[in-house]
Amino acid sequence: MLGIETSCDETSAALLVGERSRPELASLVILSQDVHRVFGGVVPELASRAHLAALPAVVERALVEAGVGWHAVDAVAVTAGPGLVGALLVGVVYAKALAYAGDRALIGVNHLEGHLFAPLVEDPQLEPPFVALLVSGGHTLLLDVPAWGRYRLLGATRDDAAGEAFDKVATLLGLGYPGGPEIERLAATGDPTRFTFPRPMRDAGFEFSFSGLKTAVLHAVRGSDDLERDRPHLARAFQDAVLDVLVTKLERAIQATGYRIALLGGGVACSRALAELAARRLAGCARVAVASPRLNADNAAMIARAGWYRLALGERSDWTLDARADLPLPGLEPATLPDLTPHP
Ligand code: KG4
Ligand code: ZN
């Protein structure tokens, strides 16, 4: 299975090989587009162009690293959404052309379902039921996952995504893009008692809100008479606030479901601080399943793994497969827990 991911600013290709129930990662190539650093965020048109220039070489490289030729590939899995539509389109059109010309199976994959499958690449024993916290630059979702392919939405963000909050606060602090890793690095040297930020919506329900927290950081930055001195402390207080909210909701969902596994996925799950806090607070109740950082950030291995699962069910896409910026997660079911939607 060749996987292709171009939904945002990573051009990635991967190969999964092996038996039907036990695929192994044979190669993973991730090319991060540096061009966006100059602008402090992803510029969609530049992302599309960079994907177009890089994708053929990235796919070729993944084949070489896996030690297989194109003839060994049975199927092509590609991210069809959600994401930047122009960026997605490059991957979708490329995958369609490859599959059509070579008469191979084509399978369009939902990017968020890809993030859910990331831990399975390294931990083949991982099985639902579990609660999943998907935290990326574009999404913040808490899901009850009773089985692969069945997703009950417990809560989402009402405004900014968790990763977006990290990126915006990093900008306020004068740090580079993407902000999450920079904040985590700086926070490690910060004093957690110097500043305290609010924990929006922490004490009720499963929904999230981060835009007020961002404003609180803005006021603290403006009120600082020495930003150089305060920067690590501000980063620490902000990170503590976000992680406290995320992990409190995760704990609440584990208690409500009685599940024994909490899965972390998405770019923010690269945060060691998040994984450590979740493991500490859930000790005795649930184990934390989280992939290594390479597989949490946007990558084609997770897309290939989700595609592998869908293909094994007998699903495949036809030649009308299209990129969709707002592609909904397949298999979404209504939430069944009581007290899940405390807000209208
Ligand atoms: O999943 P992802 O690679 O792309 C999207 O699908 O959005 O997530 C990227 C997000 C960025 O907002 C980035 O700041 C955040 O993940 N991120 C982190 C860390 N590493 C990446 N946030 C907090 N701490 C980190 N160590
Ligand atoms: Zn992502």
Short mmCIF file of C-alpha atoms and ligand atoms in Angstrom, two decimals:
data_model
loop_
_atom_site.label_atom_id
_atom_site.label_comp_id
_atom_site.label_asym_id
_atom_site.label_seq_id
_atom_site.Cartn_x
_atom_site.Cartn_y
_atom_site.Cartn_z
CA MET A 1 0.00 0.00 0.00
CA LEU A 2 1.41 3.34 -1.06
CA GLY A 3 0.17 6.22 1.11
CA ILE A 4 0.18 9.85 0.02
CA GLU A 5 -0.50 12.88 2.25
CA THR A 6 -0.58 16.50 1.04
CA SER A 7 -3.37 18.09 3.11
CA CYS A 8 -1.33 20.95 4.57
CA ASP A 9 2.39 21.76 4.55
CA GLU A 10 3.95 18.30 4.62
CA THR A 11 4.55 16.34 1.41
CA SER A 12 4.64 12.74 2.47
CA ALA A 13 4.67 9.22 1.04
CA ALA A 14 4.90 5.86 2.81
CA LEU A 15 4.80 2.15 2.08
CA LEU A 16 3.09 -0.48 4.18
CA VAL A 17 3.86 -4.09 3.34
CA GLY A 18 2.89 -7.50 4.63
CA GLU A 19 0.04 -9.76 5.55
CA ARG A 20 -3.52 -8.57 5.49
CA SER A 21 -3.89 -8.20 9.25
CA ARG A 22 -0.29 -7.23 10.04
CA PRO A 23 1.02 -4.47 7.79
CA GLU A 24 4.49 -3.16 8.54
CA LEU A 25 5.92 0.22 7.80
CA ALA A 26 8.55 -0.23 5.09
CA SER A 27 9.27 3.46 4.50
CA LEU A 28 8.09 6.92 5.42
CA VAL A 29 9.30 10.11 3.75
CA ILE A 30 8.12 13.48 5.10
CA LEU A 31 9.20 16.68 3.40
CA SER A 32 8.26 19.74 5.49
CA GLN A 33 7.73 22.87 3.46
CA ASP A 34 10.03 25.51 4.94
CA VAL A 35 8.67 28.32 2.79
CA HIS A 36 5.84 29.07 5.24
CA ARG A 37 8.20 29.98 8.09
CA VAL A 38 8.85 33.34 6.49
CA PHE A 39 5.13 34.12 6.68
CA GLY A 40 4.45 32.77 10.17
CA GLY A 41 1.75 30.40 8.88
CA VAL A 42 0.81 28.22 5.93
CA VAL A 43 0.17 30.09 2.66
CA PRO A 44 -2.24 27.78 0.74
CA GLU A 45 -1.15 28.65 -2.80
CA LEU A 46 2.52 28.18 -1.93
CA ALA A 47 1.69 24.87 -0.27
CA SER A 48 -0.01 23.56 -3.44
CA ARG A 49 2.91 24.57 -5.61
CA ALA A 50 5.46 23.03 -3.28
CA HIS A 51 3.50 19.75 -3.21
CA LEU A 52 3.37 19.72 -6.99
CA ALA A 53 7.12 20.21 -7.26
CA ALA A 54 8.04 17.65 -4.58
CA LEU A 55 5.49 14.84 -4.71
CA PRO A 56 6.92 12.69 -7.55
CA ALA A 57 10.36 12.67 -5.93
CA VAL A 58 8.91 11.98 -2.47
CA VAL A 59 6.95 8.97 -3.79
CA GLU A 60 10.01 7.71 -5.67
CA ARG A 61 12.11 8.06 -2.53
CA ALA A 62 9.55 6.11 -0.44
CA LEU A 63 9.68 3.26 -2.97
CA VAL A 64 13.49 3.23 -2.95
CA GLU A 65 13.69 3.28 0.85
CA ALA A 66 11.19 0.42 1.07
CA GLY A 67 13.27 -1.53 -1.46
CA VAL A 68 10.26 -2.21 -3.67
CA GLY A 69 9.37 -1.18 -7.18
CA TRP A 70 6.07 0.27 -8.35
CA HIS A 71 5.14 -3.22 -9.64
CA ALA A 72 4.88 -4.42 -6.00
CA VAL A 73 2.27 -1.81 -5.09
CA ASP A 74 -1.31 -3.12 -4.99
CA ALA A 75 -3.14 -0.03 -3.84
CA VAL A 76 -2.76 3.72 -3.40
CA ALA A 77 -4.25 5.50 -0.37
CA VAL A 78 -4.46 9.27 -0.44
CA THR A 79 -5.75 11.98 1.89
CA ALA A 80 -8.96 13.33 0.31
CA GLY A 81 -9.78 15.82 3.12
CA PRO A 82 -10.19 17.70 5.34
CA GLY A 83 -7.42 20.20 4.64
CA LEU A 84 -6.40 22.92 2.19
CA VAL A 85 -8.28 22.10 -0.98
CA GLY A 86 -5.52 23.05 -3.43
CA ALA A 87 -2.94 21.10 -1.44
CA LEU A 88 -5.25 18.06 -1.18
CA LEU A 89 -5.97 18.21 -4.89
CA VAL A 90 -2.30 17.70 -5.78
CA GLY A 91 -2.18 14.44 -3.83
CA VAL A 92 -5.60 13.23 -5.02
CA VAL A 93 -4.90 13.88 -8.70
CA TYR A 94 -1.46 12.30 -8.48
CA ALA A 95 -2.80 9.21 -6.68
CA LYS A 96 -5.66 8.86 -9.16
CA ALA A 97 -3.30 9.09 -12.11
CA LEU A 98 -0.95 6.48 -10.62
CA ALA A 99 -3.77 4.09 -9.76
CA TYR A 100 -5.59 4.55 -13.06
CA ALA A 101 -2.49 4.16 -15.23
CA GLY A 102 -1.35 1.09 -13.28
CA ASP A 103 -4.81 -0.43 -12.74
CA ARG A 104 -4.33 -0.40 -8.95
CA ALA A 105 -6.91 0.05 -6.19
CA LEU A 106 -7.45 3.65 -5.10
CA ILE A 107 -8.64 4.57 -1.65
CA GLY A 108 -9.42 8.09 -0.45
CA VAL A 109 -8.71 8.55 3.26
CA ASN A 110 -10.05 11.05 5.76
CA HIS A 111 -7.11 12.89 7.34
CA LEU A 112 -8.61 12.73 10.84
CA GLU A 113 -9.20 9.00 10.56
CA GLY A 114 -5.54 8.81 9.55
CA HIS A 115 -4.50 10.51 12.81
CA LEU A 116 -6.63 7.94 14.71
CA PHE A 117 -4.79 5.06 13.02
CA ALA A 118 -1.29 6.49 13.64
CA PRO A 119 -0.66 4.66 16.94
CA LEU A 120 -1.68 1.35 15.30
CA VAL A 121 1.32 1.56 12.94
CA GLU A 122 3.69 1.02 15.88
CA ASP A 123 1.34 -0.83 18.22
CA PRO A 124 -0.49 -3.49 16.14
CA GLN A 125 -2.21 -4.86 19.27
CA LEU A 126 -4.11 -1.61 19.78
CA GLU A 127 -7.85 -2.30 19.73
CA PRO A 128 -10.92 -0.24 20.53
CA PRO A 129 -12.84 0.55 22.59
CA PHE A 130 -10.98 3.72 23.48
CA VAL A 131 -11.46 7.43 23.95
CA ALA A 132 -9.54 9.51 21.41
CA LEU A 133 -8.34 13.06 21.80
CA LEU A 134 -7.49 14.41 18.34
CA VAL A 135 -5.58 17.65 18.65
CA SER A 136 -4.06 19.31 15.61
CA GLY A 137 -3.66 22.69 13.99
CA GLY A 138 -7.16 22.51 12.53
CA HIS A 139 -9.13 20.26 14.91
CA THR A 140 -9.82 19.48 18.55
CA LEU A 141 -12.09 16.46 18.90
CA LEU A 142 -12.94 14.14 21.74
CA LEU A 143 -14.29 10.84 20.41
CA ASP A 144 -15.78 7.70 21.87
CA VAL A 145 -14.46 4.92 19.60
CA PRO A 146 -16.31 1.65 20.33
CA ALA A 147 -14.77 -0.02 17.23
CA TRP A 148 -12.50 0.96 14.34
CA GLY A 149 -14.60 2.93 11.88
CA ARG A 150 -17.24 3.95 14.45
CA TYR A 151 -16.81 7.37 15.94
CA ARG A 152 -19.09 9.09 18.44
CA LEU A 153 -18.37 12.76 18.84
CA LEU A 154 -18.27 13.73 22.52
CA GLY A 155 -17.04 17.28 22.04
CA ALA A 156 -15.14 19.66 19.78
CA THR A 157 -13.78 23.17 20.00
CA ARG A 158 -16.13 26.12 19.77
CA ASP A 159 -13.42 28.39 18.38
CA ASP A 160 -9.67 27.84 17.99
CA ALA A 161 -8.17 24.37 17.69
CA ALA A 162 -5.60 23.44 20.36
CA GLY A 163 -2.68 23.54 17.89
CA GLU A 164 -3.92 26.84 16.48
CA ALA A 165 -3.85 28.27 20.02
CA PHE A 166 -0.22 27.12 20.38
CA ASP A 167 0.65 28.72 17.04
CA LYS A 168 -1.09 32.03 17.82
CA VAL A 169 0.39 32.29 21.30
CA ALA A 170 3.82 31.54 19.86
CA THR A 171 3.35 34.51 17.53
CA LEU A 172 2.36 36.71 20.51
CA LEU A 173 5.54 35.61 22.26
CA GLY A 174 7.65 36.35 19.19
CA LEU A 175 8.44 32.69 18.50
CA GLY A 176 8.58 30.92 15.13
CA TYR A 177 6.08 28.72 13.29
CA PRO A 178 4.90 26.07 14.08
CA GLY A 179 4.47 27.29 17.63
CA GLY A 180 3.81 24.08 19.55
CA PRO A 181 7.36 22.70 19.62
CA GLU A 182 8.82 26.16 20.38
CA ILE A 183 6.43 26.67 23.29
CA GLU A 184 7.13 23.22 24.69
CA ARG A 185 10.90 23.82 24.51
CA LEU A 186 10.64 27.21 26.22
CA ALA A 187 8.08 26.04 28.79
CA ALA A 188 10.54 23.41 30.03
CA THR A 189 12.61 26.22 31.57
CA GLY A 190 9.61 28.28 32.74
CA ASP A 191 8.48 28.74 36.34
CA PRO A 192 4.88 27.43 36.58
CA THR A 193 4.04 29.76 39.48
CA ARG A 194 4.89 33.09 37.83
CA PHE A 195 1.68 33.38 35.77
CA THR A 196 -1.70 31.66 35.94
CA PHE A 197 -4.12 31.57 33.02
CA PRO A 198 -7.80 30.59 32.98
CA ARG A 199 -8.87 27.03 32.12
CA PRO A 200 -11.75 27.71 29.70
CA MET A 201 -14.72 25.31 30.01
CA ARG A 202 -12.61 22.86 32.02
CA ASP A 203 -15.16 22.01 34.66
CA ALA A 204 -18.15 21.04 32.52
CA GLY A 205 -18.90 18.85 29.54
CA PHE A 206 -16.69 17.75 26.68
CA GLU A 207 -16.45 20.91 24.59
CA PHE A 208 -13.40 23.14 24.29
CA SER A 209 -12.68 26.82 23.83
CA PHE A 210 -9.23 28.36 23.49
CA SER A 211 -9.71 31.85 22.10
CA GLY A 212 -10.21 33.49 25.52
CA LEU A 213 -7.04 31.90 26.79
CA LYS A 214 -5.17 33.37 23.85
CA THR A 215 -6.54 36.81 24.77
CA ALA A 216 -5.43 36.30 28.39
CA VAL A 217 -1.89 35.64 27.13
CA LEU A 218 -2.09 38.75 24.95
CA HIS A 219 -2.92 40.89 28.01
CA ALA A 220 -0.10 39.33 30.01
CA VAL A 221 2.36 39.98 27.16
CA ARG A 222 1.25 43.61 26.96
CA GLY A 223 1.51 43.95 30.76
CA SER A 224 5.03 42.56 30.91
CA ASP A 225 7.85 45.07 31.48
CA ASP A 226 10.47 42.51 30.42
CA LEU A 227 9.23 40.01 27.84
CA GLU A 228 12.70 38.49 27.50
CA ARG A 229 12.59 37.49 31.18
CA ASP A 230 8.91 36.49 31.22
CA ARG A 231 8.74 34.55 27.94
CA PRO A 232 9.51 31.07 29.34
CA HIS A 233 7.14 31.62 32.28
CA LEU A 234 4.33 32.76 29.97
CA ALA A 235 4.92 29.75 27.70
CA ARG A 236 4.82 27.45 30.73
CA ALA A 237 1.62 28.95 32.16
CA PHE A 238 -0.11 28.80 28.76
CA GLN A 239 0.95 25.22 28.11
CA ASP A 240 -0.13 24.18 31.63
CA ALA A 241 -3.57 25.74 31.05
CA VAL A 242 -4.15 24.04 27.67
CA LEU A 243 -2.91 20.66 28.80
CA ASP A 244 -4.94 20.82 32.02
CA VAL A 245 -8.13 21.44 30.03
CA LEU A 246 -7.35 18.71 27.46
CA VAL A 247 -6.47 16.08 30.04
CA THR A 248 -9.39 16.95 32.36
CA LYS A 249 -11.83 16.32 29.49
CA LEU A 250 -10.01 13.13 28.54
CA GLU A 251 -10.26 11.93 32.15
CA ARG A 252 -13.96 12.79 32.21
CA ALA A 253 -14.54 10.79 29.00
CA ILE A 254 -12.62 7.80 30.40
CA GLN A 255 -14.75 7.92 33.54
CA ALA A 256 -17.97 8.24 31.53
CA THR A 257 -17.17 5.35 29.18
CA GLY A 258 -15.24 3.11 31.57
CA TYR A 259 -12.75 2.41 28.74
CA ARG A 260 -9.19 1.41 29.59
CA ILE A 261 -7.40 3.17 26.71
CA ALA A 262 -6.97 6.87 25.96
CA LEU A 263 -5.58 7.56 22.49
CA LEU A 264 -3.80 10.82 21.69
CA GLY A 265 -3.50 11.86 18.06
CA GLY A 266 -2.70 14.84 15.85
CA GLY A 267 0.23 17.24 15.82
CA VAL A 268 -0.29 18.43 19.40
CA ALA A 269 0.14 14.80 20.51
CA CYS A 270 3.84 15.34 19.65
CA SER A 271 3.93 17.16 22.99
CA ARG A 272 5.74 15.02 25.54
CA ALA A 273 4.27 17.23 28.23
CA LEU A 274 0.75 16.24 27.07
CA ALA A 275 1.52 12.52 26.98
CA GLU A 276 3.20 12.66 30.40
CA LEU A 277 0.37 14.60 32.02
CA ALA A 278 -2.24 12.25 30.53
CA ALA A 279 -0.31 9.17 31.71
CA ARG A 280 0.04 10.63 35.21
CA ARG A 281 -3.58 11.67 35.59
CA LEU A 282 -5.00 8.47 34.08
CA ALA A 283 -2.68 6.11 35.99
CA GLY A 284 -4.71 3.22 37.36
CA CYS A 285 -7.69 3.92 35.05
CA ALA A 286 -6.43 3.82 31.49
CA ARG A 287 -3.26 3.46 29.48
CA VAL A 288 -2.28 6.20 27.07
CA ALA A 289 -1.77 5.14 23.44
CA VAL A 290 0.29 7.64 21.50
CA ALA A 291 2.48 7.28 18.44
CA SER A 292 6.01 8.64 18.17
CA PRO A 293 6.20 12.29 17.02
CA ARG A 294 7.00 11.40 13.39
CA LEU A 295 3.65 9.61 13.15
CA ASN A 296 1.64 12.24 15.04
CA ALA A 297 2.60 15.10 12.80
CA ASP A 298 1.08 14.93 9.31
CA ASN A 299 2.48 11.88 7.54
CA ALA A 300 1.55 9.31 4.91
CA ALA A 301 2.08 6.22 7.10
CA MET A 302 -1.10 6.93 9.05
CA ILE A 303 -2.97 7.51 5.77
CA ALA A 304 -1.73 4.19 4.39
CA ARG A 305 -2.76 2.44 7.64
CA ALA A 306 -6.28 3.89 7.58
CA GLY A 307 -6.48 3.06 3.85
CA TRP A 308 -5.34 -0.50 4.60
CA TYR A 309 -8.19 -0.85 7.09
CA ARG A 310 -10.77 0.51 4.64
CA LEU A 311 -9.50 -1.63 1.76
CA ALA A 312 -9.65 -4.74 3.97
CA LEU A 313 -13.35 -3.97 4.46
CA GLY A 314 -13.72 -4.13 0.69
CA GLU A 315 -14.00 -0.39 0.23
CA ARG A 316 -12.30 1.47 -2.58
CA SER A 317 -12.75 4.80 -4.28
CA ASP A 318 -13.68 5.28 -7.90
CA TRP A 319 -12.25 7.73 -10.43
CA THR A 320 -14.61 10.48 -9.27
CA LEU A 321 -12.67 10.77 -5.99
CA ASP A 322 -12.28 14.48 -5.23
CA ALA A 323 -10.54 16.64 -2.64
CA ARG A 324 -12.85 18.15 -0.03
CA ALA A 325 -11.75 20.83 2.41
CA ASP A 326 -14.51 19.87 4.86
CA LEU A 327 -14.68 16.10 4.36
CA PRO A 328 -16.61 14.68 7.34
CA LEU A 329 -15.20 11.83 9.39
CA PRO A 330 -16.74 8.59 8.06
CA GLY A 331 -18.66 6.48 10.55
CA LEU A 332 -19.75 9.36 12.77
CA GLU A 333 -22.57 8.25 15.05
CA PRO A 334 -24.61 10.20 17.55
CA ALA A 335 -23.13 10.23 21.04
CA THR A 336 -24.83 7.80 23.37
CA LEU A 337 -23.49 8.87 26.74
CA PRO A 338 -25.87 10.82 28.93
CA ASP A 339 -24.93 14.41 29.75
CA LEU A 340 -22.84 14.78 26.60
CA THR A 341 -24.25 17.96 25.23
CA PRO A 342 -24.73 20.27 28.19
CA HIS A 343 -24.92 23.22 25.79
CA PRO A 344 -27.67 23.87 23.24
O1 KG4 B 1 -1.64 17.35 12.74
P1 KG4 B 1 -0.74 18.48 12.38
O2 KG4 B 1 0.69 18.15 12.00
O3 KG4 B 1 -1.35 19.33 11.22
C1 KG4 B 1 -2.72 19.53 11.13
O4 KG4 B 1 -3.42 18.59 10.64
O5 KG4 B 1 -3.16 20.59 11.60
O6 KG4 B 1 -0.73 19.47 13.63
C2 KG4 B 1 0.06 20.64 13.63
C3 KG4 B 1 -0.12 21.34 14.95
C4 KG4 B 1 0.49 22.74 14.96
O7 KG4 B 1 -0.48 23.64 15.42
C5 KG4 B 1 1.65 22.62 15.95
O8 KG4 B 1 1.93 23.82 16.65
C6 KG4 B 1 1.16 21.54 16.88
O9 KG4 B 1 0.53 20.61 16.03
N1 KG4 B 1 2.26 20.92 17.62
C7 KG4 B 1 2.41 21.01 18.96
C8 KG4 B 1 3.63 20.35 19.28
N2 KG4 B 1 4.16 19.89 18.11
C9 KG4 B 1 3.31 20.23 17.12
N3 KG4 B 1 1.65 21.59 19.90
C10 KG4 B 1 2.08 21.51 21.18
N4 KG4 B 1 3.24 20.94 21.56
C11 KG4 B 1 4.05 20.33 20.65
N5 KG4 B 1 5.19 19.76 21.03
ZN ZN B 2 -3.06 16.62 10.75
#
